[in-house]
């Protein structure tokens, strides 16, 4: 199983980015995706979760109204759309997967992780 995250970069406050995560090795099973982020010196923080069908997402309070998760099941790619970015959103963003249909908040429940992609919000 492999997850490959991409799409990070430097963006000004108020700007947008779309992160992608390509999943391989899980195409034959149901799995959910969690997006997490970790800022320097801080613990890994849940951003949002995407159900196995891709039809709904569960959002952390800091993400509601600004971040959107989606999923392209045909291509096994998941997305994290980041809008109205703030300097406090600066972090390395990770995608993670776990088999099943339950979206978990705690990172310990996820078995497979991508390498992370850095998002820097700065003027």
mmCIF file of N, CA and C in Angstrom:
data_model
loop_
_atom_site.group_PDB
_atom_site.id
_atom_site.type_symbol
_atom_site.label_atom_id
_atom_site.label_comp_id
_atom_site.label_asym_id
_atom_site.label_seq_id
_atom_site.Cartn_x
_atom_site.Cartn_y
_atom_site.Cartn_z
ATOM 1 N N UNK A 1 0.848 -1.188 0.000
ATOM 2 C CA UNK A 1 0.000 0.000 0.000
ATOM 3 C C UNK A 1 0.886 1.240 0.000
ATOM 4 N N UNK A 2 0.564 2.160 -0.860
ATOM 5 C CA UNK A 2 1.330 3.409 -0.916
ATOM 6 C C UNK A 2 0.398 4.595 -1.065
ATOM 7 N N UNK A 3 0.733 5.672 -0.359
ATOM 8 C CA UNK A 3 0.033 6.930 -0.501
ATOM 9 C C UNK A 3 1.052 7.988 -0.892
ATOM 10 N N UNK A 4 0.723 8.773 -1.882
ATOM 11 C CA UNK A 4 1.626 9.800 -2.377
ATOM 12 C C UNK A 4 0.901 11.131 -2.346
ATOM 13 N N UNK A 5 1.342 12.027 -1.456
ATOM 14 C CA UNK A 5 0.733 13.349 -1.339
ATOM 15 C C UNK A 5 1.526 14.360 -2.149
ATOM 16 N N UNK A 6 0.819 15.322 -2.693
ATOM 17 C CA UNK A 6 1.463 16.369 -3.480
ATOM 18 C C UNK A 6 0.584 17.615 -3.479
ATOM 19 N N UNK A 7 1.141 18.721 -4.002
ATOM 20 C CA UNK A 7 0.367 19.934 -4.159
ATOM 21 C C UNK A 7 0.675 21.055 -3.184
ATOM 22 N N UNK A 8 1.541 20.805 -2.232
ATOM 23 C CA UNK A 8 1.885 21.845 -1.285
ATOM 24 C C UNK A 8 2.731 22.934 -1.925
ATOM 25 N N UNK A 9 2.931 24.011 -1.180
ATOM 26 C CA UNK A 9 3.739 25.108 -1.683
ATOM 27 C C UNK A 9 3.577 26.354 -0.834
ATOM 28 N N UNK A 10 4.082 27.441 -1.360
ATOM 29 C CA UNK A 10 3.999 28.731 -0.682
ATOM 30 C C UNK A 10 2.809 29.514 -1.241
ATOM 31 N N UNK A 11 1.974 30.010 -0.361
ATOM 32 C CA UNK A 11 0.801 30.766 -0.788
ATOM 33 C C UNK A 11 0.603 31.937 0.150
ATOM 34 N N UNK A 12 0.070 33.011 -0.362
ATOM 35 C CA UNK A 12 -0.185 34.189 0.461
ATOM 36 C C UNK A 12 -1.458 33.991 1.284
ATOM 37 N N UNK A 13 -1.567 34.685 2.390
ATOM 38 C CA UNK A 13 -2.808 34.614 3.177
ATOM 39 C C UNK A 13 -4.018 34.946 2.313
ATOM 40 N N UNK A 14 -5.068 34.168 2.496
ATOM 41 C CA UNK A 14 -6.266 34.317 1.680
ATOM 42 C C UNK A 14 -6.257 33.501 0.413
ATOM 43 N N UNK A 15 -5.126 32.920 0.098
ATOM 44 C CA UNK A 15 -5.006 32.126 -1.115
ATOM 45 C C UNK A 15 -5.521 30.711 -0.954
ATOM 46 N N UNK A 16 -5.387 29.935 -2.020
ATOM 47 C CA UNK A 16 -5.908 28.577 -2.052
ATOM 48 C C UNK A 16 -4.863 27.610 -2.589
ATOM 49 N N UNK A 17 -5.004 26.368 -2.185
ATOM 50 C CA UNK A 17 -4.208 25.271 -2.713
ATOM 51 C C UNK A 17 -5.090 24.036 -2.780
ATOM 52 N N UNK A 18 -4.769 23.156 -3.694
ATOM 53 C CA UNK A 18 -5.412 21.848 -3.717
ATOM 54 C C UNK A 18 -4.347 20.770 -3.576
ATOM 55 N N UNK A 19 -4.471 20.011 -2.519
ATOM 56 C CA UNK A 19 -3.570 18.900 -2.279
ATOM 57 C C UNK A 19 -4.180 17.625 -2.845
ATOM 58 N N UNK A 20 -3.315 16.753 -3.332
ATOM 59 C CA UNK A 20 -3.755 15.466 -3.867
ATOM 60 C C UNK A 20 -3.056 14.340 -3.131
ATOM 61 N N UNK A 21 -3.734 13.225 -3.082
ATOM 62 C CA UNK A 21 -3.156 12.033 -2.477
ATOM 63 C C UNK A 21 -3.566 10.836 -3.331
ATOM 64 N N UNK A 22 -2.592 10.204 -3.928
ATOM 65 C CA UNK A 22 -2.854 9.033 -4.763
ATOM 66 C C UNK A 22 -2.638 7.778 -3.936
ATOM 67 N N UNK A 23 -3.636 6.907 -3.961
ATOM 68 C CA UNK A 23 -3.604 5.690 -3.153
ATOM 69 C C UNK A 23 -3.452 4.486 -4.067
ATOM 70 N N UNK A 24 -2.516 3.643 -3.766
ATOM 71 C CA UNK A 24 -2.348 2.402 -4.523
ATOM 72 C C UNK A 24 -2.291 1.231 -3.556
ATOM 73 N N UNK A 25 -2.825 0.102 -4.015
ATOM 74 C CA UNK A 25 -2.790 -1.107 -3.207
ATOM 75 C C UNK A 25 -4.020 -1.347 -2.370
ATOM 76 N N UNK A 26 -5.017 -0.463 -2.470
ATOM 77 C CA UNK A 26 -6.240 -0.626 -1.686
ATOM 78 C C UNK A 26 -7.481 -0.608 -2.567
ATOM 79 N N UNK A 27 -7.325 -0.772 -3.841
ATOM 80 C CA UNK A 27 -8.442 -0.587 -4.759
ATOM 81 C C UNK A 27 -9.537 -1.628 -4.588
ATOM 82 N N UNK A 28 -9.234 -2.757 -3.989
ATOM 83 C CA UNK A 28 -10.224 -3.814 -3.891
ATOM 84 C C UNK A 28 -10.990 -3.811 -2.576
ATOM 85 N N UNK A 29 -10.709 -2.865 -1.718
ATOM 86 C CA UNK A 29 -11.376 -2.833 -0.414
ATOM 87 C C UNK A 29 -11.911 -1.437 -0.147
ATOM 88 N N UNK A 30 -12.852 -1.381 0.786
ATOM 89 C CA UNK A 30 -13.317 -0.085 1.245
ATOM 90 C C UNK A 30 -12.285 0.508 2.187
ATOM 91 N N UNK A 31 -12.046 1.791 2.052
ATOM 92 C CA UNK A 31 -11.139 2.452 2.973
ATOM 93 C C UNK A 31 -11.543 3.913 3.112
ATOM 94 N N UNK A 32 -11.188 4.475 4.216
ATOM 95 C CA UNK A 32 -11.437 5.890 4.453
ATOM 96 C C UNK A 32 -10.103 6.627 4.467
ATOM 97 N N UNK A 33 -10.180 7.911 4.188
ATOM 98 C CA UNK A 33 -8.995 8.756 4.146
ATOM 99 C C UNK A 33 -9.105 9.825 5.221
ATOM 100 N N UNK A 34 -8.027 10.015 5.902
ATOM 101 C CA UNK A 34 -7.922 11.141 6.827
ATOM 102 C C UNK A 34 -6.819 12.070 6.364
ATOM 103 N N UNK A 35 -7.116 13.346 6.398
ATOM 104 C CA UNK A 35 -6.069 14.349 6.177
ATOM 105 C C UNK A 35 -5.658 14.906 7.538
ATOM 106 N N UNK A 36 -4.373 14.972 7.758
ATOM 107 C CA UNK A 36 -3.813 15.498 8.995
ATOM 108 C C UNK A 36 -2.792 16.574 8.650
ATOM 109 N N UNK A 37 -2.433 17.334 9.651
ATOM 110 C CA UNK A 37 -1.356 18.294 9.458
ATOM 111 C C UNK A 37 -0.536 18.388 10.730
ATOM 112 N N UNK A 38 0.708 18.768 10.544
ATOM 113 C CA UNK A 38 1.603 18.916 11.690
ATOM 114 C C UNK A 38 2.484 20.121 11.472
ATOM 115 N N UNK A 39 2.351 21.067 12.374
ATOM 116 C CA UNK A 39 3.207 22.245 12.356
ATOM 117 C C UNK A 39 4.450 21.978 13.199
ATOM 118 N N UNK A 40 5.531 22.678 12.936
ATOM 119 C CA UNK A 40 6.755 22.466 13.723
ATOM 120 C C UNK A 40 6.511 22.629 15.219
ATOM 121 N N UNK A 41 6.931 21.649 15.983
ATOM 122 C CA UNK A 41 6.794 21.725 17.425
ATOM 123 C C UNK A 41 5.426 21.389 17.968
ATOM 124 N N UNK A 42 4.522 20.990 17.074
ATOM 125 C CA UNK A 42 3.154 20.682 17.497
ATOM 126 C C UNK A 42 2.802 19.237 17.154
ATOM 127 N N UNK A 43 1.757 18.751 17.785
ATOM 128 C CA UNK A 43 1.296 17.405 17.519
ATOM 129 C C UNK A 43 0.538 17.347 16.188
ATOM 130 N N UNK A 44 0.484 16.150 15.646
ATOM 131 C CA UNK A 44 -0.259 15.945 14.421
ATOM 132 C C UNK A 44 -1.743 16.172 14.692
ATOM 133 N N UNK A 45 -2.380 16.924 13.809
ATOM 134 C CA UNK A 45 -3.752 17.386 14.021
ATOM 135 C C UNK A 45 -4.639 16.902 12.882
ATOM 136 N N UNK A 46 -5.798 16.384 13.220
ATOM 137 C CA UNK A 46 -6.765 15.944 12.220
ATOM 138 C C UNK A 46 -7.377 17.154 11.528
ATOM 139 N N UNK A 47 -7.487 17.070 10.208
ATOM 140 C CA UNK A 47 -8.065 18.146 9.415
ATOM 141 C C UNK A 47 -9.471 17.769 8.958
ATOM 142 N N UNK A 48 -9.579 16.652 8.255
ATOM 143 C CA UNK A 48 -10.888 16.148 7.855
ATOM 144 C C UNK A 48 -10.782 14.703 7.414
ATOM 145 N N UNK A 49 -11.933 14.047 7.332
ATOM 146 C CA UNK A 49 -11.976 12.663 6.899
ATOM 147 C C UNK A 49 -12.923 12.507 5.720
ATOM 148 N N UNK A 50 -12.637 11.553 4.881
ATOM 149 C CA UNK A 50 -13.443 11.285 3.695
ATOM 150 C C UNK A 50 -13.890 9.837 3.761
ATOM 151 N N UNK A 51 -15.191 9.639 3.609
ATOM 152 C CA UNK A 51 -15.746 8.301 3.738
ATOM 153 C C UNK A 51 -15.329 7.419 2.569
ATOM 154 N N UNK A 52 -15.610 6.139 2.691
ATOM 155 C CA UNK A 52 -15.221 5.194 1.657
ATOM 156 C C UNK A 52 -15.920 5.471 0.329
ATOM 157 N N UNK A 53 -17.118 6.030 0.395
ATOM 158 C CA UNK A 53 -17.835 6.347 -0.834
ATOM 159 C C UNK A 53 -17.421 7.698 -1.413
ATOM 160 N N UNK A 54 -16.748 8.491 -0.600
ATOM 161 C CA UNK A 54 -16.358 9.822 -1.060
ATOM 162 C C UNK A 54 -17.479 10.823 -1.024
ATOM 163 N N UNK A 55 -18.641 10.378 -0.530
ATOM 164 C CA UNK A 55 -19.800 11.242 -0.587
ATOM 165 C C UNK A 55 -19.933 12.213 0.560
ATOM 166 N N UNK A 56 -19.109 12.083 1.579
ATOM 167 C CA UNK A 56 -19.234 12.984 2.724
ATOM 168 C C UNK A 56 -17.880 13.121 3.389
ATOM 169 N N UNK A 57 -17.744 14.190 4.139
ATOM 170 C CA UNK A 57 -16.515 14.420 4.872
ATOM 171 C C UNK A 57 -16.838 14.879 6.283
ATOM 172 N N UNK A 58 -16.028 14.527 7.204
ATOM 173 C CA UNK A 58 -16.139 15.035 8.563
ATOM 174 C C UNK A 58 -15.014 16.037 8.782
ATOM 175 N N UNK A 59 -15.342 17.192 9.294
ATOM 176 C CA UNK A 59 -14.384 18.270 9.376
ATOM 177 C C UNK A 59 -14.040 18.628 10.808
ATOM 178 N N UNK A 60 -12.771 18.947 11.024
ATOM 179 C CA UNK A 60 -12.380 19.548 12.288
ATOM 180 C C UNK A 60 -12.891 20.989 12.311
ATOM 181 N N UNK A 61 -13.075 21.538 13.490
ATOM 182 C CA UNK A 61 -13.628 22.900 13.591
ATOM 183 C C UNK A 61 -12.771 23.916 12.851
ATOM 184 N N UNK A 62 -11.475 23.734 12.874
ATOM 185 C CA UNK A 62 -10.586 24.693 12.214
ATOM 186 C C UNK A 62 -10.686 24.619 10.696
ATOM 187 N N UNK A 63 -11.299 23.555 10.181
ATOM 188 C CA UNK A 63 -11.376 23.350 8.742
ATOM 189 C C UNK A 63 -12.724 23.751 8.156
ATOM 190 N N UNK A 64 -13.744 23.758 8.975
ATOM 191 C CA UNK A 64 -15.096 24.003 8.469
ATOM 192 C C UNK A 64 -15.206 25.340 7.768
ATOM 193 N N UNK A 65 -15.817 25.298 6.601
ATOM 194 C CA UNK A 65 -16.039 26.516 5.841
ATOM 195 C C UNK A 65 -14.875 26.926 4.967
ATOM 196 N N UNK A 66 -13.703 26.335 5.168
ATOM 197 C CA UNK A 66 -12.526 26.711 4.382
ATOM 198 C C UNK A 66 -11.928 25.539 3.624
ATOM 199 N N UNK A 67 -12.005 24.365 4.205
ATOM 200 C CA UNK A 67 -11.377 23.187 3.593
ATOM 201 C C UNK A 67 -12.455 22.216 3.118
ATOM 202 N N UNK A 68 -12.170 21.572 2.013
ATOM 203 C CA UNK A 68 -13.109 20.603 1.453
ATOM 204 C C UNK A 68 -12.371 19.351 1.027
ATOM 205 N N UNK A 69 -12.946 18.204 1.384
ATOM 206 C CA UNK A 69 -12.358 16.941 0.963
ATOM 207 C C UNK A 69 -13.194 16.305 -0.118
ATOM 208 N N UNK A 70 -12.536 15.635 -1.033
ATOM 209 C CA UNK A 70 -13.260 14.909 -2.076
ATOM 210 C C UNK A 70 -12.429 13.710 -2.501
ATOM 211 N N UNK A 71 -13.079 12.885 -3.312
ATOM 212 C CA UNK A 71 -12.440 11.614 -3.652
ATOM 213 C C UNK A 71 -12.834 11.204 -5.053
ATOM 214 N N UNK A 72 -11.870 10.771 -5.807
ATOM 215 C CA UNK A 72 -12.088 10.253 -7.142
ATOM 216 C C UNK A 72 -11.867 8.752 -7.085
ATOM 217 N N UNK A 73 -12.923 8.010 -6.864
ATOM 218 C CA UNK A 73 -12.762 6.572 -6.669
ATOM 219 C C UNK A 73 -12.247 5.858 -7.906
ATOM 220 N N UNK A 74 -12.565 6.392 -9.039
ATOM 221 C CA UNK A 74 -12.116 5.741 -10.264
ATOM 222 C C UNK A 74 -10.602 5.729 -10.348
ATOM 223 N N UNK A 75 -9.993 6.803 -9.852
ATOM 224 C CA UNK A 75 -8.557 6.907 -9.942
ATOM 225 C C UNK A 75 -7.838 6.724 -8.630
ATOM 226 N N UNK A 76 -8.599 6.413 -7.587
ATOM 227 C CA UNK A 76 -8.009 6.275 -6.268
ATOM 228 C C UNK A 76 -7.191 7.490 -5.864
ATOM 229 N N UNK A 77 -7.742 8.642 -6.107
ATOM 230 C CA UNK A 77 -7.103 9.885 -5.706
ATOM 231 C C UNK A 77 -8.057 10.661 -4.801
ATOM 232 N N UNK A 78 -7.521 11.204 -3.752
ATOM 233 C CA UNK A 78 -8.300 12.054 -2.855
ATOM 234 C C UNK A 78 -7.699 13.445 -2.864
ATOM 235 N N UNK A 79 -8.558 14.408 -2.561
ATOM 236 C CA UNK A 79 -8.150 15.799 -2.647
ATOM 237 C C UNK A 79 -8.487 16.534 -1.361
ATOM 238 N N UNK A 80 -7.700 17.538 -1.087
ATOM 239 C CA UNK A 80 -7.968 18.455 0.002
ATOM 240 C C UNK A 80 -7.854 19.860 -0.566
ATOM 241 N N UNK A 81 -8.992 20.514 -0.698
ATOM 242 C CA UNK A 81 -9.031 21.889 -1.190
ATOM 243 C C UNK A 81 -8.920 22.836 -0.005
ATOM 244 N N UNK A 82 -7.911 23.661 -0.024
ATOM 245 C CA UNK A 82 -7.657 24.610 1.052
ATOM 246 C C UNK A 82 -7.954 26.013 0.546
ATOM 247 N N UNK A 83 -8.941 26.660 1.139
ATOM 248 C CA UNK A 83 -9.311 28.018 0.732
ATOM 249 C C UNK A 83 -9.132 28.997 1.890
ATOM 250 N N UNK A 84 -8.993 30.267 1.541
ATOM 251 C CA UNK A 84 -8.849 31.318 2.559
ATOM 252 C C UNK A 84 -7.786 30.941 3.589
ATOM 253 N N UNK A 85 -6.634 30.595 3.091
ATOM 254 C CA UNK A 85 -5.570 30.100 3.977
ATOM 255 C C UNK A 85 -5.041 31.196 4.892
ATOM 256 N N UNK A 86 -4.671 30.786 6.085
ATOM 257 C CA UNK A 86 -4.153 31.690 7.105
ATOM 258 C C UNK A 86 -2.743 31.259 7.486
ATOM 259 N N UNK A 87 -1.939 32.158 8.017
ATOM 260 C CA UNK A 87 -0.578 31.770 8.427
ATOM 261 C C UNK A 87 -0.571 30.586 9.391
ATOM 262 N N UNK A 88 -1.578 30.471 10.225
ATOM 263 C CA UNK A 88 -1.632 29.359 11.183
ATOM 264 C C UNK A 88 -1.951 28.021 10.524
ATOM 265 N N UNK A 89 -2.261 28.043 9.235
ATOM 266 C CA UNK A 89 -2.448 26.792 8.490
ATOM 267 C C UNK A 89 -1.124 26.219 7.992
ATOM 268 N N UNK A 90 -0.043 26.940 8.195
ATOM 269 C CA UNK A 90 1.271 26.463 7.784
ATOM 270 C C UNK A 90 1.614 25.172 8.514
ATOM 271 N N UNK A 91 1.885 24.130 7.750
ATOM 272 C CA UNK A 91 2.155 22.816 8.317
ATOM 273 C C UNK A 91 2.498 21.854 7.188
ATOM 274 N N UNK A 92 2.988 20.688 7.579
ATOM 275 C CA UNK A 92 3.090 19.582 6.643
ATOM 276 C C UNK A 92 1.780 18.816 6.687
ATOM 277 N N UNK A 93 1.181 18.620 5.542
ATOM 278 C CA UNK A 93 -0.109 17.951 5.447
ATOM 279 C C UNK A 93 0.103 16.509 4.993
ATOM 280 N N UNK A 94 -0.564 15.615 5.700
ATOM 281 C CA UNK A 94 -0.436 14.188 5.440
ATOM 282 C C UNK A 94 -1.800 13.590 5.091
ATOM 283 N N UNK A 95 -1.796 12.640 4.168
ATOM 284 C CA UNK A 95 -2.978 11.819 3.961
ATOM 285 C C UNK A 95 -2.703 10.445 4.563
ATOM 286 N N UNK A 96 -3.753 9.852 5.060
ATOM 287 C CA UNK A 96 -3.636 8.546 5.686
ATOM 288 C C UNK A 96 -4.865 7.719 5.348
ATOM 289 N N UNK A 97 -4.704 6.404 5.352
ATOM 290 C CA UNK A 97 -5.802 5.515 4.989
ATOM 291 C C UNK A 97 -5.943 4.397 6.009
ATOM 292 N N UNK A 98 -7.169 3.976 6.180
ATOM 293 C CA UNK A 98 -7.442 2.804 6.992
ATOM 294 C C UNK A 98 -8.590 2.035 6.344
ATOM 295 N N UNK A 99 -8.544 0.725 6.415
ATOM 296 C CA UNK A 99 -9.578 -0.101 5.819
ATOM 297 C C UNK A 99 -10.876 0.034 6.593
ATOM 298 N N UNK A 100 -11.980 -0.092 5.893
ATOM 299 C CA UNK A 100 -13.275 -0.021 6.537
ATOM 300 C C UNK A 100 -14.058 1.192 6.094
ATOM 301 N N UNK A 101 -15.095 1.516 6.875
ATOM 302 C CA UNK A 101 -15.999 2.608 6.511
ATOM 303 C C UNK A 101 -16.120 3.662 7.594
ATOM 304 N N UNK A 102 -15.387 3.520 8.675
ATOM 305 C CA UNK A 102 -15.478 4.485 9.774
ATOM 306 C C UNK A 102 -14.372 5.515 9.659
ATOM 307 N N UNK A 103 -14.772 6.792 9.747
ATOM 308 C CA UNK A 103 -13.792 7.875 9.724
ATOM 309 C C UNK A 103 -13.317 8.122 11.150
ATOM 310 N N UNK A 104 -12.057 7.932 11.387
ATOM 311 C CA UNK A 104 -11.473 8.141 12.708
ATOM 312 C C UNK A 104 -10.759 9.486 12.773
ATOM 313 N N UNK A 105 -10.745 10.048 13.957
ATOM 314 C CA UNK A 105 -10.087 11.333 14.170
ATOM 315 C C UNK A 105 -8.639 11.138 14.618
ATOM 316 N N UNK A 106 -8.394 10.104 15.403
ATOM 317 C CA UNK A 106 -7.061 9.933 15.972
ATOM 318 C C UNK A 106 -6.140 9.281 14.956
ATOM 319 N N UNK A 107 -4.924 9.800 14.809
ATOM 320 C CA UNK A 107 -4.005 9.235 13.812
ATOM 321 C C UNK A 107 -3.625 7.788 14.071
ATOM 322 N N UNK A 108 -3.718 7.331 15.293
ATOM 323 C CA UNK A 108 -3.335 5.960 15.604
ATOM 324 C C UNK A 108 -4.208 4.924 14.904
ATOM 325 N N UNK A 109 -5.387 5.331 14.446
ATOM 326 C CA UNK A 109 -6.298 4.398 13.802
ATOM 327 C C UNK A 109 -5.981 4.203 12.320
ATOM 328 N N UNK A 110 -5.050 4.971 11.806
ATOM 329 C CA UNK A 110 -4.730 4.889 10.389
ATOM 330 C C UNK A 110 -3.471 4.047 10.196
ATOM 331 N N UNK A 111 -3.563 3.133 9.252
ATOM 332 C CA UNK A 111 -2.484 2.162 9.057
ATOM 333 C C UNK A 111 -1.474 2.586 7.997
ATOM 334 N N UNK A 112 -1.905 3.413 7.073
ATOM 335 C CA UNK A 112 -1.057 3.756 5.940
ATOM 336 C C UNK A 112 -0.962 5.272 5.806
ATOM 337 N N UNK A 113 0.262 5.739 5.580
ATOM 338 C CA UNK A 113 0.515 7.183 5.551
ATOM 339 C C UNK A 113 1.308 7.580 4.317
ATOM 340 N N UNK A 114 0.984 8.745 3.790
ATOM 341 C CA UNK A 114 1.808 9.345 2.772
ATOM 342 C C UNK A 114 2.971 10.086 3.404
ATOM 343 N N UNK A 115 3.839 10.618 2.581
ATOM 344 C CA UNK A 115 5.071 11.225 3.075
ATOM 345 C C UNK A 115 4.872 12.671 3.521
ATOM 346 N N UNK A 116 3.740 13.279 3.210
ATOM 347 C CA UNK A 116 3.490 14.658 3.618
ATOM 348 C C UNK A 116 3.889 15.656 2.544
ATOM 349 N N UNK A 117 3.166 16.754 2.529
ATOM 350 C CA UNK A 117 3.481 17.843 1.616
ATOM 351 C C UNK A 117 3.372 19.150 2.390
ATOM 352 N N UNK A 118 4.353 20.010 2.237
ATOM 353 C CA UNK A 118 4.465 21.218 3.054
ATOM 354 C C UNK A 118 3.638 22.352 2.460
ATOM 355 N N UNK A 119 2.820 22.946 3.304
ATOM 356 C CA UNK A 119 2.053 24.143 2.949
ATOM 357 C C UNK A 119 2.556 25.293 3.804
ATOM 358 N N UNK A 120 2.988 26.346 3.157
ATOM 359 C CA UNK A 120 3.471 27.537 3.854
ATOM 360 C C UNK A 120 2.612 28.721 3.453
ATOM 361 N N UNK A 121 1.997 29.345 4.443
ATOM 362 C CA UNK A 121 1.142 30.500 4.191
ATOM 363 C C UNK A 121 1.856 31.730 4.741
ATOM 364 N N UNK A 122 2.289 32.587 3.849
ATOM 365 C CA UNK A 122 3.073 33.739 4.269
ATOM 366 C C UNK A 122 3.029 34.798 3.182
ATOM 367 N N UNK A 123 3.074 36.042 3.639
ATOM 368 C CA UNK A 123 3.127 37.148 2.685
ATOM 369 C C UNK A 123 4.580 37.534 2.385
#
